[in-house]
XYZ file of C-alpha atoms in Angstrom:
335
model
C 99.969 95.456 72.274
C 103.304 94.857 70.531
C 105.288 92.078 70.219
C 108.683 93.366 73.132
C 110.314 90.457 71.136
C 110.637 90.744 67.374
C 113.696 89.090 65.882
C 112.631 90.760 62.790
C 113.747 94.592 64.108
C 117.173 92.603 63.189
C 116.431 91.725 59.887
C 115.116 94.667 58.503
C 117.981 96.026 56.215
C 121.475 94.686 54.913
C 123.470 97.087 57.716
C 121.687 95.177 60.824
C 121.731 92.217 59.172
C 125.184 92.151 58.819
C 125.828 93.577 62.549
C 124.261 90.326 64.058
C 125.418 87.708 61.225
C 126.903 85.061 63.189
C 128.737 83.794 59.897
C 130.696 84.960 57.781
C 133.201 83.840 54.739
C 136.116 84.847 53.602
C 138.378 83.764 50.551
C 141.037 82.721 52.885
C 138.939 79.897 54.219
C 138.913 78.196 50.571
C 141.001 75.746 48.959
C 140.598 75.160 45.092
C 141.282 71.375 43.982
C 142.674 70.816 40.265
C 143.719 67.898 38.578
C 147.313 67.601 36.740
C 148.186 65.469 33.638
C 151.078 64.559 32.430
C 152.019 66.220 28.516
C 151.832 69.574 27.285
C 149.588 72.311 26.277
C 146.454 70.697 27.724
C 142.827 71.801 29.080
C 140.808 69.513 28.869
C 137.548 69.998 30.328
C 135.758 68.004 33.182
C 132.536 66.286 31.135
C 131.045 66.218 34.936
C 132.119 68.714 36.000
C 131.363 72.193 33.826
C 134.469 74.878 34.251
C 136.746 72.198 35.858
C 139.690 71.198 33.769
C 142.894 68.567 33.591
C 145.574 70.660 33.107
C 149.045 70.004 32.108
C 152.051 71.666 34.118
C 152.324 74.435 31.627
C 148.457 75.275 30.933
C 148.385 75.439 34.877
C 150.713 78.095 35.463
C 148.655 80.332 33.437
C 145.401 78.764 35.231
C 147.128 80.187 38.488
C 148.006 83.848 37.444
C 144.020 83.779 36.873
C 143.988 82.246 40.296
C 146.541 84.794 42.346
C 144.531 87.673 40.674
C 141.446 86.159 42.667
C 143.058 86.327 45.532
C 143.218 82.401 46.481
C 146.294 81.354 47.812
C 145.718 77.670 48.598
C 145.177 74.889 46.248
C 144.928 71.105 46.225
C 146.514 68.506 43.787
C 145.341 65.482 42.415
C 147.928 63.874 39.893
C 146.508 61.524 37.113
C 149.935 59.627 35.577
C 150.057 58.680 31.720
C 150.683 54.802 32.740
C 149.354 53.190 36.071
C 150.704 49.989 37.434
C 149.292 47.537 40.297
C 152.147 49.382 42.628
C 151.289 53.035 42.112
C 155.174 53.718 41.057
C 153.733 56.936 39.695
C 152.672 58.159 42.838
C 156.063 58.002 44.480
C 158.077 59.133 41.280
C 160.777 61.826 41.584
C 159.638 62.521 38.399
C 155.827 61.954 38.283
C 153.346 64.882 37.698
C 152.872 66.181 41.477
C 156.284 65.971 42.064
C 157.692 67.611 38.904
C 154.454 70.491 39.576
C 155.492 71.467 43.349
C 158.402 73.408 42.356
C 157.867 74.796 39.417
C 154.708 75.907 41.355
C 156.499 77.436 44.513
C 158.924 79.001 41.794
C 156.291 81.213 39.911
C 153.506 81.549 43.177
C 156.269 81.135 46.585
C 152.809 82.797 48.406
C 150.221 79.894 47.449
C 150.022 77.031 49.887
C 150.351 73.890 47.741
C 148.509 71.077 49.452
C 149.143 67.892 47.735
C 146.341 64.755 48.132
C 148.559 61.645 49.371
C 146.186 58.679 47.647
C 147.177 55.392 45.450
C 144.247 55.208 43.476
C 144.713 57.631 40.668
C 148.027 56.346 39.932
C 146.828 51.880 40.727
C 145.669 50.101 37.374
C 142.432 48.649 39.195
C 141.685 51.902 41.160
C 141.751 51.072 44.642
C 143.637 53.259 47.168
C 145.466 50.275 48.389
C 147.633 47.396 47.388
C 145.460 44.329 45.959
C 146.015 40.667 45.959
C 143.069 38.414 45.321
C 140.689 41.251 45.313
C 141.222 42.075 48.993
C 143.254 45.789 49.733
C 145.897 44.872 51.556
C 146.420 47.384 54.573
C 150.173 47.012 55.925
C 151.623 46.974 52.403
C 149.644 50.499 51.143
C 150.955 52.233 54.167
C 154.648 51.961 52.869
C 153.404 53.007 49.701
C 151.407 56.218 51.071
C 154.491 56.986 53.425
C 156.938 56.980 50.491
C 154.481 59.173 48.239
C 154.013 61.690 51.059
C 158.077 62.064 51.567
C 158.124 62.705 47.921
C 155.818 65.281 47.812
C 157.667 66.561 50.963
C 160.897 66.545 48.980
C 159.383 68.040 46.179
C 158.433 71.229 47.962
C 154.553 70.504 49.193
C 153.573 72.924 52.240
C 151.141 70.331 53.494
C 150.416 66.494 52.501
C 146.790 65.086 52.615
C 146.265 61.414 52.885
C 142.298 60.587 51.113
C 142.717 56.817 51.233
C 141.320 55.438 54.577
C 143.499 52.732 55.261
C 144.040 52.150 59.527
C 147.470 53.363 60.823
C 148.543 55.825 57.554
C 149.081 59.047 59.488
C 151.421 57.527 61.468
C 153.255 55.743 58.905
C 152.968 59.268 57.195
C 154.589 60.914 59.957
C 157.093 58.708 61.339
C 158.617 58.936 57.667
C 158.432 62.669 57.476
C 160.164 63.384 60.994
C 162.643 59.904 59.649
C 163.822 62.649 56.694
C 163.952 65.755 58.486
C 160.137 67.374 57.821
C 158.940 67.078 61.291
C 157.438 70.323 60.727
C 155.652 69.176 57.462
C 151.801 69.400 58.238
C 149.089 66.470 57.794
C 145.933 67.391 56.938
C 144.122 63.921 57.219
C 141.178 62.834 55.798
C 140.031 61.418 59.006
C 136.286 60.587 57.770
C 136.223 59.945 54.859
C 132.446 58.123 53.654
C 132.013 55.746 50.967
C 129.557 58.593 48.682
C 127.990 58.225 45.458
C 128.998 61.678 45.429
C 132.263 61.134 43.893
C 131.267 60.056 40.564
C 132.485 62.742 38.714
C 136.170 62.704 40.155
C 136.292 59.518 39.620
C 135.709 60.348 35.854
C 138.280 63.750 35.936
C 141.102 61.009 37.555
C 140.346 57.647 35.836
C 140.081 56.424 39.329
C 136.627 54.419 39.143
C 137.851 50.744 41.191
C 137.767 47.567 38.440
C 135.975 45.200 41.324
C 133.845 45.747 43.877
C 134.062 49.163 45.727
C 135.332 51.149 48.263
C 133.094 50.237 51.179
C 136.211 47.937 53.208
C 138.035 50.749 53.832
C 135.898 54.233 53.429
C 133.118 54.765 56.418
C 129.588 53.797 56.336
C 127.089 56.705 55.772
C 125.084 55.633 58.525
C 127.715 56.310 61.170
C 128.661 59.745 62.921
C 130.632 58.219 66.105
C 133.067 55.794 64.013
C 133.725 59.338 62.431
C 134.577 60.374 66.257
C 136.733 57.826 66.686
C 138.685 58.125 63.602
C 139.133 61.506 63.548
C 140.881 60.639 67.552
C 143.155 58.178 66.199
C 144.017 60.098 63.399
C 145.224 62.798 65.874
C 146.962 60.652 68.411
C 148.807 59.573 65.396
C 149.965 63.302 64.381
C 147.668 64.839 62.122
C 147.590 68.681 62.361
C 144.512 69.128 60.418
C 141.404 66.670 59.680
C 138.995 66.416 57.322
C 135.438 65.434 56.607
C 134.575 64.203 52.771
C 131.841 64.686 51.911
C 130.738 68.176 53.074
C 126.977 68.650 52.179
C 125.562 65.442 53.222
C 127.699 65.425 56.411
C 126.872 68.873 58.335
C 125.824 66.619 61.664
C 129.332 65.370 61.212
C 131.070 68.161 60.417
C 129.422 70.257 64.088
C 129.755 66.746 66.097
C 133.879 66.968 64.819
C 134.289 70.226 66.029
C 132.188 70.359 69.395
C 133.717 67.075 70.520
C 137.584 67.952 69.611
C 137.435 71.986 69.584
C 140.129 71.972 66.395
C 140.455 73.183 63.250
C 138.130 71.193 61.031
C 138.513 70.824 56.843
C 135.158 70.004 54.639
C 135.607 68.846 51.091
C 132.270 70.277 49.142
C 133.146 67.371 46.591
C 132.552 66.825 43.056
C 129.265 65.564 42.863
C 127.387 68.404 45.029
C 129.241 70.783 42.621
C 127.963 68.803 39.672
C 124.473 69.341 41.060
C 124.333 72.633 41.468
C 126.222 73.323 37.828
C 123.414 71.259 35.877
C 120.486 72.497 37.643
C 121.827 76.383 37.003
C 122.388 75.155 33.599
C 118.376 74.283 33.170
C 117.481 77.391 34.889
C 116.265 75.525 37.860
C 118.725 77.566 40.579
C 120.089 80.887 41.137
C 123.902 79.282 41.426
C 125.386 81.975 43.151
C 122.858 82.341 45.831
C 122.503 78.632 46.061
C 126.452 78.307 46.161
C 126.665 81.039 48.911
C 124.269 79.080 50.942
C 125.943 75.820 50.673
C 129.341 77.163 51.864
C 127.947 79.163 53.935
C 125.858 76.100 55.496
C 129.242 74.358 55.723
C 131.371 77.369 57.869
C 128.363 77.448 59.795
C 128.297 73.498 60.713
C 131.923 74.541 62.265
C 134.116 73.835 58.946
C 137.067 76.462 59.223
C 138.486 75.425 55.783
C 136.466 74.798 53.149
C 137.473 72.902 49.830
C 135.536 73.449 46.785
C 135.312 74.029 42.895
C 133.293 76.932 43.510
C 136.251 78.616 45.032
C 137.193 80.184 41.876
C 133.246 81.365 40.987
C 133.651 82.394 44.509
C 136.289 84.995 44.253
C 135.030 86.240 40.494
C 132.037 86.524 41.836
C 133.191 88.799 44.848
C 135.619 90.520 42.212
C 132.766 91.888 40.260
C 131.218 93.170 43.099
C 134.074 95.061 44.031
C 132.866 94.139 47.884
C 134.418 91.023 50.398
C 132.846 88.133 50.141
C 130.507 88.597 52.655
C 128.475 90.691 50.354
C 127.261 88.752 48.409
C 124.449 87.212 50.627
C 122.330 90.309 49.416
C 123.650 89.848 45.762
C 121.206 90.742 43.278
């Protein structure tokens, strides 16, 4: 006698399939990162990280005609100064690389959200995210720091600021500042847990941004832990951030469906450098079909409960579903 249950009736051709698919992905979901230098005509290409690029202002601008073609409307800046100081003065200059990017940006592309990453350690001699003295990051003194960057990426024309540097009590000092200068409505999108991940070796390398002592473990969250993450992610709201974020993406799925079955909000994963650097090198040897094993990573990361998704597969992502001439969706059953 047959089987009156066969979950396989389901899964016998692409039109079913795609009737019952529980989830899906669309281009809207992604934000592409990039990294801006200070200088002119300049593409310099990511050692670490194969079709990722510093660009300067001008090389960008063409980088995001590419990008509106796509169809990707958000993006996510990381600014890397010429000179770095033990006070991070290029992070809060009216005239550093973010700030002098924004409008130019929103001039040429008024359609692309411009999301701007609110962190000291690009732009701090020792690369730390925080103020040092005596090798200990000092907590009170960084939060003035990150509160006057994130006005001046507010003033600069940012839709949304993103503080990445861990430190207790930022998104309020964040806040507090933006409502103290008239952007009250100015979005946070907070990266509320953060881990300390070996999988950030190759940013570190695109933003000169590897720490001179020690590391980062004082102020980004143990691996082990999942409700620290809870409890981070509750202060970070009660503080006034509109979005949160989990970093890293891949290795933090439990996290990630925890995050948004506990809080029921919109919830940001950052697919960060280092699980991108994986799957570039082993498609590189021949070891990995990358776009089927890059669909099923971001696709693994929607369906963990992310609603945004950051990644530098964004832009493989849309060419991808370009030359298929189909949605993204489609390209689950891609050849």
């Amino acid at each position: 006698m047959a089987n009156e249950n066969q979950p396989r009736r389901m899964r016998s051709n692409e039109g079913l399939r795609k009737l019952v698919r529980e989830t899906t992905l669309s281009l809207d979901q992604f934000i592409m990162p990039y990294f801006l230098v200070e200088g002119n005509n300049i593409k310099d290409e990511i050692q670490s990280m194969p079709g990722q690029f510093r660009f300067s202002l001008d090389s960008f601008l063409f980088e995001l005609e590419e990008l509106e073609n796509l169809k990707i409307e958000h993006i996510l800046l990381f600014g890397i100064p010429a000179h770095k100081d033990n006070q991070a003065s290029g992070a809060y200059d009216p005239n550093g690389v973010i700030q002098k990017a924004i409008p130019e940006i929103k001039n040429r592309f008024p359609k692309l959200t411009v999301i701007t990453d609110v962190c000291l350690c690009e732009y701090m001699s020792h690369g730390h995210c925080g103020v040092v003295k005596n090798e200990k990051i000092l907590n009170e003194p960084t939060l003035f720091l990150l509160a006057k960057t994130a006005l001046s990426h507010a003033e600069a024309g940012a839709d949304i600021v993103a503080p990445s540097d861990m430190m207790d009590g930022r998104v309020r000092a964040i806040r507090h500042n933006l409502n103290e200068h008239g952007f009250s409505d100015l979005p946070i999108l907070s990266y509320a847990a953060k881990y300390a991940s070996a999988f950030y070796g190759p940013f570190r390398e695109a933003a000169g941004s590897a720490p001179e002592f020690g590391d980062r473990k004082s102020y980004q969250m143990d691996p082990a832990n999942i409700e620290e993450a809870l409890r981070e992610i509750k202060l970070d709201l009660e503080e006034g951030a509109d979005l949160i974020m989990i970093k890293p993406a891949l290795s933090y799925l439990d996290v990630i469906r925890a995050v948004k079955t506990t809080f029921h909000i919109p919830v940001a994963a950052y697919n960060v450098s280092g699980e991108y650097a994986m799957v570039k090198a082993a498609a590189a040897l021949g070891y990995l079909d990358e776009r089927k094993v890059v669909t099923e990573i971001l696709t693994a990361i929607s369906r963990a409960g992310a609603n945004v998704i950051l990644s530098y597969h964004a832009k493989d992502v849309a060419t991808w579903a370009q030359e298929a001439g189909t949605p993204f969706r489609a390209l689950f059953e891609k050849p």
